Structure formats: C-alpha cells, structure tokens
mmCIF file of C-alpha atoms and ligand atoms in Angstrom:
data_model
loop_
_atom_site.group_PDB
_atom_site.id
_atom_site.type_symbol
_atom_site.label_atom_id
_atom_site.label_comp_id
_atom_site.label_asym_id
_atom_site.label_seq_id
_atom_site.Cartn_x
_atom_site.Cartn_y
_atom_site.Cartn_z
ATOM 1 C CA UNK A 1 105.474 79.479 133.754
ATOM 2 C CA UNK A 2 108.132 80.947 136.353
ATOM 3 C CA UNK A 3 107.619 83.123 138.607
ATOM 4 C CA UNK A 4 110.052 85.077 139.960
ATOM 5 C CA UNK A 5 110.148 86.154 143.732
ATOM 6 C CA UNK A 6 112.320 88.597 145.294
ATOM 7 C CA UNK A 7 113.638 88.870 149.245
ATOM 8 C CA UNK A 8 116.044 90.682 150.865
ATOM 9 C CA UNK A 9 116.384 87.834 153.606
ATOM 10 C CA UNK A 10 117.269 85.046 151.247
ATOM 11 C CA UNK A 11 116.244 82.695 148.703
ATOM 12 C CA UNK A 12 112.808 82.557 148.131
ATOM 13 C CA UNK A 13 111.683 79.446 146.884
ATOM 14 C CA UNK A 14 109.624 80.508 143.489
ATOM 15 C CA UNK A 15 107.669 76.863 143.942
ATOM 16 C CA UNK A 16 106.206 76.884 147.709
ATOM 17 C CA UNK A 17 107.472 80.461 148.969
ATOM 18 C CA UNK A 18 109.984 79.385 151.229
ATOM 19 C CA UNK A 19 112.672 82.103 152.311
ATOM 20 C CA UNK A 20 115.871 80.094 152.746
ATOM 21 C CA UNK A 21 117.102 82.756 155.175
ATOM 22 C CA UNK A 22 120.663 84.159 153.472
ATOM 23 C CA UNK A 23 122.130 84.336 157.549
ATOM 24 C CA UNK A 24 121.788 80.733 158.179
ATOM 25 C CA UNK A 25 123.360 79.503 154.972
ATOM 26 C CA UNK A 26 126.357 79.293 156.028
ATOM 27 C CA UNK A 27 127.724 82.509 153.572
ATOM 28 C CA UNK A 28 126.175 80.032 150.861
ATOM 29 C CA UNK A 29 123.857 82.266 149.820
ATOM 30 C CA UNK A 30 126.462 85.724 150.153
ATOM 31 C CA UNK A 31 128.978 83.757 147.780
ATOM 32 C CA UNK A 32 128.911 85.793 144.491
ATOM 33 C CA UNK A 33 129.445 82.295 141.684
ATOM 34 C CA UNK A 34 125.904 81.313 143.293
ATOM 35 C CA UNK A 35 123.619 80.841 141.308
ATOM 36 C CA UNK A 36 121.253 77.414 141.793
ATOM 37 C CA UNK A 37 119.604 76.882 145.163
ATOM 38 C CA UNK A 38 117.608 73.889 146.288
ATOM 39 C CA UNK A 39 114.804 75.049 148.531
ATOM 40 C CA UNK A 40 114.752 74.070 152.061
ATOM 41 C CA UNK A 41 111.688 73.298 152.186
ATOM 42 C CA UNK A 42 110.181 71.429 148.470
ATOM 43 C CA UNK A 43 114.056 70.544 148.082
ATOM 44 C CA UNK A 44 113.364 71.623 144.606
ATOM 45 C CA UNK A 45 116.747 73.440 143.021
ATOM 46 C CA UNK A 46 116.013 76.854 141.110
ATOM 47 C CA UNK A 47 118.046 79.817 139.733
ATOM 48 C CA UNK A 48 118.900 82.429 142.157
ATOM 49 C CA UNK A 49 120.834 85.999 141.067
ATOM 50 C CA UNK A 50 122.499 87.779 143.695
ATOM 51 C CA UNK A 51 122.428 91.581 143.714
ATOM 52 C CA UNK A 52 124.952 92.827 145.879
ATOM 53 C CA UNK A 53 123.824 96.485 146.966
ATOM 54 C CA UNK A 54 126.920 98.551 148.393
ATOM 55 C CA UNK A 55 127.035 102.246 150.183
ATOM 56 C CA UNK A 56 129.599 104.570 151.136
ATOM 57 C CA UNK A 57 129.473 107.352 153.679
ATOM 58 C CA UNK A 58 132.842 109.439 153.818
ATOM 59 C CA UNK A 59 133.867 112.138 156.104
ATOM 60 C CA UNK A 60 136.707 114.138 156.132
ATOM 61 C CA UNK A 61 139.275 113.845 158.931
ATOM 62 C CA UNK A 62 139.652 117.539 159.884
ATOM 63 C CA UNK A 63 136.073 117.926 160.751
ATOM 64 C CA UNK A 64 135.797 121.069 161.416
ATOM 65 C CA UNK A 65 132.093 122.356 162.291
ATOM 66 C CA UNK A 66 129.551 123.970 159.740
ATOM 67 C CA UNK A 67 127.634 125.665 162.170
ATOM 68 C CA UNK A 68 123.895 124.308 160.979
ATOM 69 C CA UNK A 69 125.168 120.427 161.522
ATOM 70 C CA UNK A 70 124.822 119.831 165.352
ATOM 71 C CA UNK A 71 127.078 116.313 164.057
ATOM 72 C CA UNK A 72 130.147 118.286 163.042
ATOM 73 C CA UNK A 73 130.196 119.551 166.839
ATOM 74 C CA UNK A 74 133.230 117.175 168.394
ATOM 75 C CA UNK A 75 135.537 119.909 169.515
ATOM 76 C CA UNK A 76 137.136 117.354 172.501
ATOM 77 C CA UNK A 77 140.611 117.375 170.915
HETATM 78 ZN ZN1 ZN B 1 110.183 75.227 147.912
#
C-alpha cells in the first residue's frame, strides 16, 4: 500500500504530504546517489528517485537577421 507522490519542489513525503522543499536541503535533495529521504515532518525515511530534466537553447554566433524574427534584430556591432 504505497503511494507514490510527485513534486517538482522537493520530496514529498508519501505518509503525511509534506514537501521537503529541494532549495533548502542543502543540495541534499539535487545530489544524483539520493535515493532515501526522511520526511521533515513524520521523520519517517522513504524512497525518493530523482529525475533530472535538462534543456538546451543554441544560437549561432553570426546572427544574422531572418527578417520575420524581430529577436535576430541586434545590428549594434
Ligand atoms: Zn511525513
């Protein structure tokens, strides 16, 4: 009878509800071989999986304007 809970501010304790925020862990809960927390709160320890959710935007250097993107307009150089 688990139930598993899901927040993208912390841990969320799957007992009482309690969000363990991930920002005042002390990088505890960013360190990637995590995987048991004890709940703030009902100081009862449960599993916790840690997706790590990564994006990158790249632009080129020479960026020269296509005339429909108002963006590509910095001709100050
Ligand atoms: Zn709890």
């Amino acid at each position: 009878m688990t139930e598993e809970t899901y927040s993208t501010d912390g841990a969320e304790c799957p007992y009482c509800g309690h969000v363990d925020d991930a920002d005042n862990s002390d990088g505890a809960l960013y360190s990637d071989d995590m995987d048991e927390w004890t709940c703030g709160s009902c100081n009862k320890p449960f599993k916790v999986s840690l997706y790590i959710h990564y994006t990158w935007t790249a632009t080129p250097y020479d960026d020269v304007a296509h005339p429909e993107d108002p963006e590509g307009e910095h001709n100050d150089a």
